[in-house]
PDB file of C-alpha atoms in Angstrom:
ATOM      1  CA  MET U   1      -0.190 122.271  80.965  1.00  0.00           C
ATOM      2  CA  VAL U   2       1.066 122.196  77.372  1.00  0.00           C
ATOM      3  CA  ASN U   3       4.462 123.808  76.730  1.00  0.00           C
ATOM      4  CA  SER U   4       4.113 126.840  74.422  1.00  0.00           C
ATOM      5  CA  SER U   5       6.992 125.586  72.290  1.00  0.00           C
ATOM      6  CA  SER U   6       5.473 122.160  71.680  1.00  0.00           C
ATOM      7  CA  PRO U   7       4.940 121.074  68.049  1.00  0.00           C
ATOM      8  CA  GLU U   8       1.179 120.901  68.642  1.00  0.00           C
ATOM      9  CA  LEU U   9       1.045 124.707  68.999  1.00  0.00           C
ATOM     10  CA  ARG U  10       3.280 125.485  66.042  1.00  0.00           C
ATOM     11  CA  ARG U  11       0.527 126.095  63.524  1.00  0.00           C
ATOM     12  CA  ARG U  12       1.816 129.166  61.691  1.00  0.00           C
ATOM     13  CA  VAL U  13       4.062 129.182  58.623  1.00  0.00           C
ATOM     14  CA  VAL U  14       5.589 132.489  57.541  1.00  0.00           C
ATOM     15  CA  VAL U  15       6.273 132.872  53.820  1.00  0.00           C
ATOM     16  CA  LEU U  16       8.951 135.427  52.959  1.00  0.00           C
ATOM     17  CA  GLY U  17       9.004 136.674  49.369  1.00  0.00           C
ATOM     18  CA  THR U  18      12.162 137.738  47.539  1.00  0.00           C
ATOM     19  CA  GLY U  19      10.998 137.746  43.906  1.00  0.00           C
ATOM     20  CA  GLY U  20      12.389 135.462  41.199  1.00  0.00           C
ATOM     21  CA  THR U  21      10.776 133.519  38.365  1.00  0.00           C
ATOM     22  CA  ILE U  22       8.106 132.203  40.712  1.00  0.00           C
ATOM     23  CA  ALA U  23       6.891 135.824  40.897  1.00  0.00           C
ATOM     24  CA  GLY U  24       7.466 136.527  37.206  1.00  0.00           C
ATOM     25  CA  ARG U  25       5.075 137.691  34.501  1.00  0.00           C
ATOM     26  CA  ALA U  26       5.136 137.189  30.741  1.00  0.00           C
ATOM     27  CA  ALA U  27       2.968 138.737  28.040  1.00  0.00           C
ATOM     28  CA  SER U  28       1.740 135.312  26.950  1.00  0.00           C
ATOM     29  CA  SER U  29       0.893 132.157  28.895  1.00  0.00           C
ATOM     30  CA  ASP U  30       2.953 130.060  26.472  1.00  0.00           C
ATOM     31  CA  ASP U  31       6.122 132.060  27.130  1.00  0.00           C
ATOM     32  CA  ASN U  32       8.211 130.346  29.799  1.00  0.00           C
ATOM     33  CA  ILE U  33      11.502 132.175  29.185  1.00  0.00           C
ATOM     34  CA  GLY U  34      10.656 135.691  27.957  1.00  0.00           C
ATOM     35  CA  TYR U  35       9.207 136.866  31.259  1.00  0.00           C
ATOM     36  CA  THR U  36      10.120 139.595  33.720  1.00  0.00           C
ATOM     37  CA  ALA U  37      10.990 138.186  37.136  1.00  0.00           C
ATOM     38  CA  ALA U  38       9.854 139.576  40.489  1.00  0.00           C
ATOM     39  CA  GLN U  39       6.503 141.100  39.467  1.00  0.00           C
ATOM     40  CA  VAL U  40       3.991 139.304  41.709  1.00  0.00           C
ATOM     41  CA  GLY U  41       3.889 139.933  45.454  1.00  0.00           C
ATOM     42  CA  VAL U  42       4.205 137.015  47.831  1.00  0.00           C
ATOM     43  CA  ALA U  43       0.716 137.585  49.229  1.00  0.00           C
ATOM     44  CA  ASP U  44      -0.702 137.162  45.724  1.00  0.00           C
ATOM     45  CA  LEU U  45       1.376 134.022  45.203  1.00  0.00           C
ATOM     46  CA  LEU U  46      -0.315 132.521  48.242  1.00  0.00           C
ATOM     47  CA  GLY U  47      -3.790 133.543  47.070  1.00  0.00           C
ATOM     48  CA  GLY U  48      -4.550 130.304  45.256  1.00  0.00           C
ATOM     49  CA  ILE U  49      -2.763 127.962  47.661  1.00  0.00           C
ATOM     50  CA  GLU U  50      -4.819 126.149  50.253  1.00  0.00           C
ATOM     51  CA  ALA U  51      -3.022 125.777  53.552  1.00  0.00           C
ATOM     52  CA  PRO U  52      -3.129 122.451  55.419  1.00  0.00           C
ATOM     53  CA  ALA U  53      -5.965 122.108  57.902  1.00  0.00           C
ATOM     54  CA  GLY U  54      -5.424 124.212  61.001  1.00  0.00           C
ATOM     55  CA  VAL U  55      -2.380 126.015  59.557  1.00  0.00           C
ATOM     56  CA  THR U  56      -2.213 129.794  59.193  1.00  0.00           C
ATOM     57  CA  LEU U  57      -0.050 131.305  56.464  1.00  0.00           C
ATOM     58  CA  GLU U  58       1.496 134.714  56.924  1.00  0.00           C
ATOM     59  CA  ALA U  59       3.182 136.560  54.035  1.00  0.00           C
ATOM     60  CA  GLU U  60       5.958 139.123  54.204  1.00  0.00           C
ATOM     61  CA  GLN U  61       7.749 140.753  51.274  1.00  0.00           C
ATOM     62  CA  VAL U  62      11.455 140.988  52.147  1.00  0.00           C
ATOM     63  CA  ALA U  63      12.676 141.844  48.641  1.00  0.00           C
ATOM     64  CA  GLN U  64      11.461 141.814  45.044  1.00  0.00           C
ATOM     65  CA  VAL U  65      14.403 141.017  42.769  1.00  0.00           C
ATOM     66  CA  ASP U  66      15.477 138.774  39.936  1.00  0.00           C
ATOM     67  CA  SER U  67      17.708 136.388  41.872  1.00  0.00           C
ATOM     68  CA  LYS U  68      20.601 136.925  39.472  1.00  0.00           C
ATOM     69  CA  ASP U  69      20.768 140.343  41.182  1.00  0.00           C
ATOM     70  CA  MET U  70      20.707 138.977  44.746  1.00  0.00           C
ATOM     71  CA  SER U  71      22.800 141.083  47.124  1.00  0.00           C
ATOM     72  CA  PHE U  72      24.592 140.726  50.452  1.00  0.00           C
ATOM     73  CA  ASP U  73      22.294 143.307  52.019  1.00  0.00           C
ATOM     74  CA  ILE U  74      19.206 141.278  51.069  1.00  0.00           C
ATOM     75  CA  TRP U  75      20.865 138.196  52.537  1.00  0.00           C
ATOM     76  CA  GLN U  76      21.406 140.011  55.808  1.00  0.00           C
ATOM     77  CA  GLN U  77      17.829 141.267  55.902  1.00  0.00           C
ATOM     78  CA  LEU U  78      16.516 137.797  55.046  1.00  0.00           C
ATOM     79  CA  ALA U  79      18.577 136.186  57.799  1.00  0.00           C
ATOM     80  CA  ARG U  80      17.261 138.724  60.307  1.00  0.00           C
ATOM     81  CA  ARG U  81      13.646 138.125  59.336  1.00  0.00           C
ATOM     82  CA  CYS U  82      14.121 134.365  59.520  1.00  0.00           C
ATOM     83  CA  ALA U  83      15.625 134.684  63.000  1.00  0.00           C
ATOM     84  CA  HIS U  84      12.738 136.925  64.084  1.00  0.00           C
ATOM     85  CA  TRP U  85      10.014 134.559  62.949  1.00  0.00           C
ATOM     86  CA  LEU U  86      11.725 131.372  64.063  1.00  0.00           C
ATOM     87  CA  ALA U  87      11.835 132.783  67.587  1.00  0.00           C
ATOM     88  CA  GLN U  88       8.011 132.918  67.707  1.00  0.00           C
ATOM     89  CA  ALA U  89       6.649 129.949  69.645  1.00  0.00           C
ATOM     90  CA  ASP U  90       3.675 129.372  67.342  1.00  0.00           C
ATOM     91  CA  VAL U  91       5.715 129.463  64.124  1.00  0.00           C
ATOM     92  CA  ALA U  92       6.471 125.983  62.826  1.00  0.00           C
ATOM     93  CA  GLY U  93       8.835 127.156  60.121  1.00  0.00           C
ATOM     94  CA  VAL U  94       9.664 129.701  57.453  1.00  0.00           C
ATOM     95  CA  VAL U  95       9.220 129.335  53.689  1.00  0.00           C
ATOM     96  CA  ILE U  96      11.140 131.604  51.300  1.00  0.00           C
ATOM     97  CA  THR U  97      10.103 132.122  47.685  1.00  0.00           C
ATOM     98  CA  HIS U  98      13.218 132.751  45.618  1.00  0.00           C
ATOM     99  CA  GLY U  99      14.601 132.794  42.095  1.00  0.00           C
ATOM    100  CA  THR U 100      16.403 129.694  40.858  1.00  0.00           C
ATOM    101  CA  ASP U 101      19.630 131.337  39.658  1.00  0.00           C
ATOM    102  CA  THR U 102      21.128 131.966  43.102  1.00  0.00           C
ATOM    103  CA  ILE U 103      18.870 129.938  45.377  1.00  0.00           C
ATOM    104  CA  GLU U 104      21.752 127.574  46.174  1.00  0.00           C
ATOM    105  CA  GLU U 105      23.865 130.525  47.344  1.00  0.00           C
ATOM    106  CA  THR U 106      21.119 131.979  49.537  1.00  0.00           C
ATOM    107  CA  ALA U 107      20.391 128.541  50.993  1.00  0.00           C
ATOM    108  CA  PHE U 108      24.045 127.966  51.846  1.00  0.00           C
ATOM    109  CA  PHE U 109      24.345 131.441  53.370  1.00  0.00           C
ATOM    110  CA  LEU U 110      21.301 130.912  55.599  1.00  0.00           C
ATOM    111  CA  HIS U 111      22.504 127.420  56.491  1.00  0.00           C
ATOM    112  CA  SER U 112      25.833 128.902  57.551  1.00  0.00           C
ATOM    113  CA  VAL U 113      24.574 131.784  59.700  1.00  0.00           C
ATOM    114  CA  LEU U 114      21.294 130.535  61.200  1.00  0.00           C
ATOM    115  CA  ALA U 115      21.723 126.893  62.279  1.00  0.00           C
ATOM    116  CA  PRO U 116      17.931 126.818  62.896  1.00  0.00           C
ATOM    117  CA  SER U 117      16.285 124.167  65.041  1.00  0.00           C
ATOM    118  CA  LYS U 118      13.106 124.785  63.014  1.00  0.00           C
ATOM    119  CA  PRO U 119      12.841 124.413  59.213  1.00  0.00           C
ATOM    120  CA  VAL U 120      13.731 127.185  56.790  1.00  0.00           C
ATOM    121  CA  VAL U 121      12.502 126.021  53.390  1.00  0.00           C
ATOM    122  CA  LEU U 122      13.409 127.828  50.186  1.00  0.00           C
ATOM    123  CA  THR U 123      11.360 127.181  47.079  1.00  0.00           C
ATOM    124  CA  CYS U 124      11.190 128.463  43.539  1.00  0.00           C
ATOM    125  CA  ALA U 125       9.814 127.905  40.056  1.00  0.00           C
ATOM    126  CA  MET U 126      11.248 127.347  36.604  1.00  0.00           C
ATOM    127  CA  ARG U 127       8.154 128.841  34.978  1.00  0.00           C
ATOM    128  CA  PRO U 128       6.650 132.273  35.657  1.00  0.00           C
ATOM    129  CA  ALA U 129       3.370 132.769  37.483  1.00  0.00           C
ATOM    130  CA  THR U 130       1.647 133.550  34.166  1.00  0.00           C
ATOM    131  CA  ALA U 131       2.592 130.240  32.529  1.00  0.00           C
ATOM    132  CA  LEU U 132      -0.122 127.958  31.201  1.00  0.00           C
ATOM    133  CA  SER U 133       1.036 125.360  33.721  1.00  0.00           C
ATOM    134  CA  PRO U 134       3.155 127.100  36.390  1.00  0.00           C
ATOM    135  CA  ASP U 135       5.205 124.934  38.726  1.00  0.00           C
ATOM    136  CA  GLY U 136       5.393 127.534  41.493  1.00  0.00           C
ATOM    137  CA  PRO U 137       2.115 126.785  43.327  1.00  0.00           C
ATOM    138  CA  GLN U 138       2.916 123.097  43.824  1.00  0.00           C
ATOM    139  CA  ASN U 139       6.458 123.902  44.927  1.00  0.00           C
ATOM    140  CA  VAL U 140       5.143 126.391  47.487  1.00  0.00           C
ATOM    141  CA  ARG U 141       2.569 123.902  48.744  1.00  0.00           C
ATOM    142  CA  ASP U 142       5.272 121.252  49.070  1.00  0.00           C
ATOM    143  CA  ALA U 143       7.530 123.713  50.906  1.00  0.00           C
ATOM    144  CA  ILE U 144       4.735 124.487  53.375  1.00  0.00           C
ATOM    145  CA  GLY U 145       4.349 120.750  53.939  1.00  0.00           C
ATOM    146  CA  VAL U 146       8.060 120.457  54.717  1.00  0.00           C
ATOM    147  CA  ALA U 147       7.866 123.459  57.073  1.00  0.00           C
ATOM    148  CA  MET U 148       5.019 121.736  58.967  1.00  0.00           C
ATOM    149  CA  THR U 149       6.758 118.369  59.211  1.00  0.00           C
ATOM    150  CA  GLN U 150       7.361 117.370  62.818  1.00  0.00           C
ATOM    151  CA  GLY U 151      11.067 117.128  63.553  1.00  0.00           C
ATOM    152  CA  ALA U 152      12.107 119.099  60.471  1.00  0.00           C
ATOM    153  CA  GLN U 153      14.997 121.493  60.961  1.00  0.00           C
ATOM    154  CA  GLY U 154      17.733 123.311  59.106  1.00  0.00           C
ATOM    155  CA  VAL U 155      17.806 124.976  55.708  1.00  0.00           C
ATOM    156  CA  THR U 156      16.441 123.065  52.745  1.00  0.00           C
ATOM    157  CA  VAL U 157      15.323 123.763  49.186  1.00  0.00           C
ATOM    158  CA  VAL U 158      12.158 122.179  47.787  1.00  0.00           C
ATOM    159  CA  CYS U 159      11.608 121.911  44.052  1.00  0.00           C
ATOM    160  CA  ALA U 160       9.850 119.366  41.824  1.00  0.00           C
ATOM    161  CA  GLY U 161       8.995 117.154  44.776  1.00  0.00           C
ATOM    162  CA  ALA U 162      12.578 116.803  46.053  1.00  0.00           C
ATOM    163  CA  VAL U 163      13.972 118.175  49.313  1.00  0.00           C
ATOM    164  CA  HIS U 164      17.606 119.256  48.988  1.00  0.00           C
ATOM    165  CA  GLY U 165      20.008 120.345  51.723  1.00  0.00           C
ATOM    166  CA  GLY U 166      21.333 123.887  51.625  1.00  0.00           C
ATOM    167  CA  VAL U 167      24.939 122.657  51.509  1.00  0.00           C
ATOM    168  CA  ASP U 168      24.531 120.210  48.635  1.00  0.00           C
ATOM    169  CA  ILE U 169      21.996 121.723  46.235  1.00  0.00           C
ATOM    170  CA  GLN U 170      23.102 122.909  42.800  1.00  0.00           C
ATOM    171  CA  LYS U 171      21.193 124.157  39.786  1.00  0.00           C
ATOM    172  CA  VAL U 172      22.156 121.712  37.047  1.00  0.00           C
ATOM    173  CA  HIS U 173      19.764 122.482  34.186  1.00  0.00           C
ATOM    174  CA  THR U 174      18.850 125.699  32.447  1.00  0.00           C
ATOM    175  CA  TYR U 175      15.101 125.222  31.943  1.00  0.00           C
ATOM    176  CA  ARG U 176      13.704 121.849  33.081  1.00  0.00           C
ATOM    177  CA  LEU U 177      11.230 121.850  35.959  1.00  0.00           C
ATOM    178  CA  ASP U 178      13.478 119.434  37.835  1.00  0.00           C
ATOM    179  CA  ALA U 179      16.546 121.658  37.531  1.00  0.00           C
ATOM    180  CA  PHE U 180      18.330 120.804  40.782  1.00  0.00           C
ATOM    181  CA  ALA U 181      20.531 118.045  42.143  1.00  0.00           C
ATOM    182  CA  SER U 182      22.512 117.363  45.299  1.00  0.00           C
ATOM    183  CA  GLY U 183      25.594 115.726  43.838  1.00  0.00           C
ATOM    184  CA  ASP U 184      26.968 112.674  45.596  1.00  0.00           C
ATOM    185  CA  ALA U 185      24.880 113.310  48.717  1.00  0.00           C
ATOM    186  CA  GLY U 186      21.510 113.111  46.976  1.00  0.00           C
ATOM    187  CA  PRO U 187      18.276 114.693  48.232  1.00  0.00           C
ATOM    188  CA  ILE U 188      17.310 114.698  51.894  1.00  0.00           C
ATOM    189  CA  GLY U 189      13.907 113.391  50.966  1.00  0.00           C
ATOM    190  CA  TYR U 190      10.827 113.719  48.786  1.00  0.00           C
ATOM    191  CA  VAL U 191       7.395 115.262  49.150  1.00  0.00           C
ATOM    192  CA  GLU U 192       4.782 112.688  48.232  1.00  0.00           C
ATOM    193  CA  GLU U 193       1.146 113.808  48.298  1.00  0.00           C
ATOM    194  CA  GLY U 194       1.934 116.338  50.998  1.00  0.00           C
ATOM    195  CA  GLU U 195       3.940 113.942  53.169  1.00  0.00           C
ATOM    196  CA  VAL U 196       7.720 114.050  53.508  1.00  0.00           C
ATOM    197  CA  ARG U 197       9.691 110.827  53.042  1.00  0.00           C
ATOM    198  CA  LEU U 198      13.171 111.275  54.460  1.00  0.00           C
ATOM    199  CA  VAL U 199      16.108 109.338  53.052  1.00  0.00           C
ATOM    200  CA  ARG U 200      18.765 111.009  55.207  1.00  0.00           C
ATOM    201  CA  ALA U 201      18.972 113.321  58.206  1.00  0.00           C
ATOM    202  CA  TRP U 202      17.840 116.928  58.318  1.00  0.00           C
ATOM    203  CA  PRO U 203      20.743 119.397  57.938  1.00  0.00           C
ATOM    204  CA  GLN U 204      22.377 121.132  60.866  1.00  0.00           C
ATOM    205  CA  GLY U 205      23.959 124.552  60.354  1.00  0.00           C
ATOM    206  CA  GLN U 206      27.013 126.148  61.911  1.00  0.00           C
ATOM    207  CA  ALA U 207      26.003 129.744  62.865  1.00  0.00           C
ATOM    208  CA  VAL U 208      29.210 131.217  61.392  1.00  0.00           C
ATOM    209  CA  SER U 209      29.517 134.982  62.086  1.00  0.00           C
ATOM    210  CA  ALA U 210      25.867 134.929  63.172  1.00  0.00           C
ATOM    211  CA  ALA U 211      26.268 137.769  65.669  1.00  0.00           C
ATOM    212  CA  LYS U 212      27.588 140.152  63.018  1.00  0.00           C
ATOM    213  CA  VAL U 213      25.143 139.120  60.295  1.00  0.00           C
ATOM    214  CA  LEU U 214      22.109 139.360  62.579  1.00  0.00           C
ATOM    215  CA  ALA U 215      23.201 142.643  64.169  1.00  0.00           C
ATOM    216  CA  ALA U 216      21.195 145.803  63.531  1.00  0.00           C
ATOM    217  CA  THR U 217      24.134 147.532  61.849  1.00  0.00           C
ATOM    218  CA  ALA U 218      25.128 147.141  58.216  1.00  0.00           C
ATOM    219  CA  VAL U 219      27.815 144.553  57.502  1.00  0.00           C
ATOM    220  CA  GLN U 220      31.041 145.510  55.743  1.00  0.00           C
ATOM    221  CA  TRP U 221      31.290 142.448  53.525  1.00  0.00           C
ATOM    222  CA  PRO U 222      34.867 141.440  52.680  1.00  0.00           C
ATOM    223  CA  ARG U 223      35.645 141.406  48.977  1.00  0.00           C
ATOM    224  CA  VAL U 224      36.094 137.857  47.691  1.00  0.00           C
ATOM    225  CA  GLU U 225      36.345 137.066  43.974  1.00  0.00           C
ATOM    226  CA  ILE U 226      36.162 133.846  41.940  1.00  0.00           C
ATOM    227  CA  VAL U 227      38.626 133.065  39.137  1.00  0.00           C
ATOM    228  CA  MET U 228      38.329 129.957  36.967  1.00  0.00           C
ATOM    229  CA  SER U 229      41.174 127.735  35.853  1.00  0.00           C
ATOM    230  CA  HIS U 230      41.003 126.527  32.252  1.00  0.00           C
ATOM    231  CA  ALA U 231      43.180 125.601  29.304  1.00  0.00           C
ATOM    232  CA  GLY U 232      45.408 128.530  28.405  1.00  0.00           C
ATOM    233  CA  ALA U 233      44.713 130.378  31.671  1.00  0.00           C
ATOM    234  CA  SER U 234      47.050 133.118  32.825  1.00  0.00           C
ATOM    235  CA  GLY U 235      47.577 135.037  36.025  1.00  0.00           C
ATOM    236  CA  ALA U 236      46.489 138.333  34.493  1.00  0.00           C
ATOM    237  CA  VAL U 237      43.071 138.440  36.175  1.00  0.00           C
ATOM    238  CA  ILE U 238      44.525 137.785  39.628  1.00  0.00           C
ATOM    239  CA  ASP U 239      47.291 140.316  39.111  1.00  0.00           C
ATOM    240  CA  ALA U 240      44.684 142.895  38.053  1.00  0.00           C
ATOM    241  CA  LEU U 241      42.584 142.171  41.146  1.00  0.00           C
ATOM    242  CA  LEU U 242      45.590 142.977  43.325  1.00  0.00           C
ATOM    243  CA  LEU U 243      46.175 146.414  41.797  1.00  0.00           C
ATOM    244  CA  PRO U 244      45.540 149.295  44.225  1.00  0.00           C
ATOM    245  CA  GLY U 245      42.761 151.822  43.722  1.00  0.00           C
ATOM    246  CA  GLY U 246      39.183 151.411  42.553  1.00  0.00           C
ATOM    247  CA  ALA U 247      37.125 148.905  44.538  1.00  0.00           C
ATOM    248  CA  GLU U 248      37.865 147.900  48.102  1.00  0.00           C
ATOM    249  CA  PRO U 249      41.012 145.780  48.559  1.00  0.00           C
ATOM    250  CA  LEU U 250      40.768 142.101  47.702  1.00  0.00           C
ATOM    251  CA  ARG U 251      40.493 140.026  50.885  1.00  0.00           C
ATOM    252  CA  GLY U 252      39.828 136.591  49.483  1.00  0.00           C
ATOM    253  CA  LEU U 253      40.113 134.578  46.289  1.00  0.00           C
ATOM    254  CA  VAL U 254      38.336 131.373  45.293  1.00  0.00           C
ATOM    255  CA  LEU U 255      39.868 129.399  42.452  1.00  0.00           C
ATOM    256  CA  ALA U 256      37.395 127.315  40.450  1.00  0.00           C
ATOM    257  CA  THR U 257      39.776 124.494  39.676  1.00  0.00           C
ATOM    258  CA  THR U 258      39.781 121.630  37.252  1.00  0.00           C
ATOM    259  CA  GLY U 259      39.412 118.088  38.548  1.00  0.00           C
ATOM    260  CA  ASN U 260      40.779 117.331  41.987  1.00  0.00           C
ATOM    261  CA  GLY U 261      41.820 120.915  42.710  1.00  0.00           C
ATOM    262  CA  THR U 262      44.302 121.247  39.861  1.00  0.00           C
ATOM    263  CA  LEU U 263      45.315 124.640  38.438  1.00  0.00           C
ATOM    264  CA  HIS U 264      46.996 125.939  35.297  1.00  0.00           C
ATOM    265  CA  HIS U 265      50.586 126.627  36.329  1.00  0.00           C
ATOM    266  CA  ALA U 266      50.395 130.342  35.422  1.00  0.00           C
ATOM    267  CA  LEU U 267      47.211 130.796  37.418  1.00  0.00           C
ATOM    268  CA  GLU U 268      48.668 128.936  40.380  1.00  0.00           C
ATOM    269  CA  ALA U 269      51.763 131.133  40.346  1.00  0.00           C
ATOM    270  CA  ALA U 270      49.587 134.266  40.443  1.00  0.00           C
ATOM    271  CA  ALA U 271      47.452 132.775  43.226  1.00  0.00           C
ATOM    272  CA  LEU U 272      50.564 132.114  45.305  1.00  0.00           C
ATOM    273  CA  ARG U 273      51.652 135.717  44.782  1.00  0.00           C
ATOM    274  CA  ALA U 274      48.225 136.818  46.023  1.00  0.00           C
ATOM    275  CA  GLN U 275      48.518 134.549  49.044  1.00  0.00           C
ATOM    276  CA  ASP U 276      51.962 135.964  49.826  1.00  0.00           C
ATOM    277  CA  ALA U 277      50.413 139.440  49.638  1.00  0.00           C
ATOM    278  CA  GLY U 278      47.949 138.548  52.402  1.00  0.00           C
ATOM    279  CA  VAL U 279      44.937 137.415  50.347  1.00  0.00           C
ATOM    280  CA  SER U 280      43.122 134.295  51.617  1.00  0.00           C
ATOM    281  CA  VAL U 281      43.104 131.813  48.731  1.00  0.00           C
ATOM    282  CA  VAL U 282      40.914 128.698  48.528  1.00  0.00           C
ATOM    283  CA  ARG U 283      40.573 126.066  45.798  1.00  0.00           C
ATOM    284  CA  ALA U 284      37.103 124.709  44.908  1.00  0.00           C
ATOM    285  CA  THR U 285      36.497 122.251  42.116  1.00  0.00           C
ATOM    286  CA  ARG U 286      34.365 123.272  39.165  1.00  0.00           C
ATOM    287  CA  CYS U 287      33.174 119.631  38.847  1.00  0.00           C
ATOM    288  CA  THR U 288      29.505 119.185  39.695  1.00  0.00           C
ATOM    289  CA  SER U 289      30.102 116.068  41.803  1.00  0.00           C
ATOM    290  CA  GLY U 290      32.846 114.875  44.086  1.00  0.00           C
ATOM    291  CA  ARG U 291      35.152 116.743  46.436  1.00  0.00           C
ATOM    292  CA  ILE U 292      38.779 117.804  46.430  1.00  0.00           C
ATOM    293  CA  LEU U 293      40.958 115.200  48.119  1.00  0.00           C
ATOM    294  CA  PRO U 294      43.970 117.131  49.444  1.00  0.00           C
ATOM    295  CA  LYS U 295      47.561 115.958  49.049  1.00  0.00           C
ATOM    296  CA  ALA U 296      50.436 116.463  51.441  1.00  0.00           C
ATOM    297  CA  GLY U 297      52.298 119.653  50.616  1.00  0.00           C
ATOM    298  CA  ASP U 298      49.465 121.413  48.754  1.00  0.00           C
ATOM    299  CA  PRO U 299      50.441 125.106  48.826  1.00  0.00           C
ATOM    300  CA  LEU U 300      46.824 126.282  48.606  1.00  0.00           C
ATOM    301  CA  ARG U 301      44.046 125.030  50.880  1.00  0.00           C
ATOM    302  CA  ASP U 302      40.854 123.548  49.458  1.00  0.00           C
ATOM    303  CA  ALA U 303      37.105 123.863  50.078  1.00  0.00           C
ATOM    304  CA  GLY U 304      36.356 120.143  50.100  1.00  0.00           C
ATOM    305  CA  ALA U 305      32.976 119.469  48.498  1.00  0.00           C
ATOM    306  CA  LEU U 306      31.862 123.113  48.296  1.00  0.00           C
ATOM    307  CA  THR U 307      31.250 124.560  44.861  1.00  0.00           C
ATOM    308  CA  PRO U 308      33.094 127.778  43.983  1.00  0.00           C
ATOM    309  CA  VAL U 309      30.073 129.995  44.753  1.00  0.00           C
ATOM    310  CA  LYS U 310      29.541 128.356  48.138  1.00  0.00           C
ATOM    311  CA  ALA U 311      33.254 128.414  48.902  1.00  0.00           C
ATOM    312  CA  ARG U 312      33.128 132.163  48.294  1.00  0.00           C
ATOM    313  CA  ILE U 313      30.344 132.560  50.862  1.00  0.00           C
ATOM    314  CA  ALA U 314      32.205 130.402  53.382  1.00  0.00           C
ATOM    315  CA  LEU U 315      35.366 132.460  52.888  1.00  0.00           C
ATOM    316  CA  MET U 316      33.458 135.735  53.216  1.00  0.00           C
ATOM    317  CA  LEU U 317      31.963 134.611  56.526  1.00  0.00           C
ATOM    318  CA  GLU U 318      35.365 133.396  57.702  1.00  0.00           C
ATOM    319  CA  LEU U 319      36.947 136.762  56.903  1.00  0.00           C
ATOM    320  CA  LEU U 320      34.015 138.533  58.525  1.00  0.00           C
ATOM    321  CA  GLY U 321      35.088 136.853  61.731  1.00  0.00           C
TER     322      GLY U 321
END
């Protein structure tokens, strides 16, 4: 008797749509930047994509937004839907169509809360669906191929033939089709004519605050802000964030530092005042490669290799408990 969870029976891939450029429309096919994102439903995006032999594709629209406007509530809903589908024995994996602007943040969030033993593959496009030569269909087809790969697991992002890990991926170019990189780590692998060639291991998540994020109730997300260090910086922004009234109290602060975690002295002084006031403060380098190497006696902890936006997510989940 064949076990119902065996790879041979996992022949369904669920594609969750969230909007983005991949679902965008422009008035002209030669316009690759003057489009409106999140106009085409995920079911329509799959209309011209041929699934691998014996594979069934199932579409579900979770959200329809320009990813620059991605929200915590959509993240929670997306995590819940991923968990639901991944629990189905015949589902090999989940593909998520997403905008490029915040795809690295969504990928890191899902990596942090899900720790899936099956693949969750985010994909995107740098050109809208109406482009003369859209890149979305091939990216989706590649993502489906990754989702069907035996042994695949964890959260990845597929774009322009490369498979990036959810921890390492960064958007590094404003308009090129190959707009992503994985810093020092490099891609996990490449999709070559539908087959995945791995160059390092599949990612493994951590399931941080998973119970709260996947709960049926709404999450009260802790307020965490990012402040950048630069020449001539002052502590005025941090001091303003600490003022009472207005938005919910500041719980956490990520400092986008120069170099190896260095800060303008005025900004550092303000950050230490915030830390003394009970705010959790973390340093994350604004460099696109490398990690912060801590020194003995550092008064502010660091986020290692995490970028500022990912360090913010990690701190939010930490504060969420």
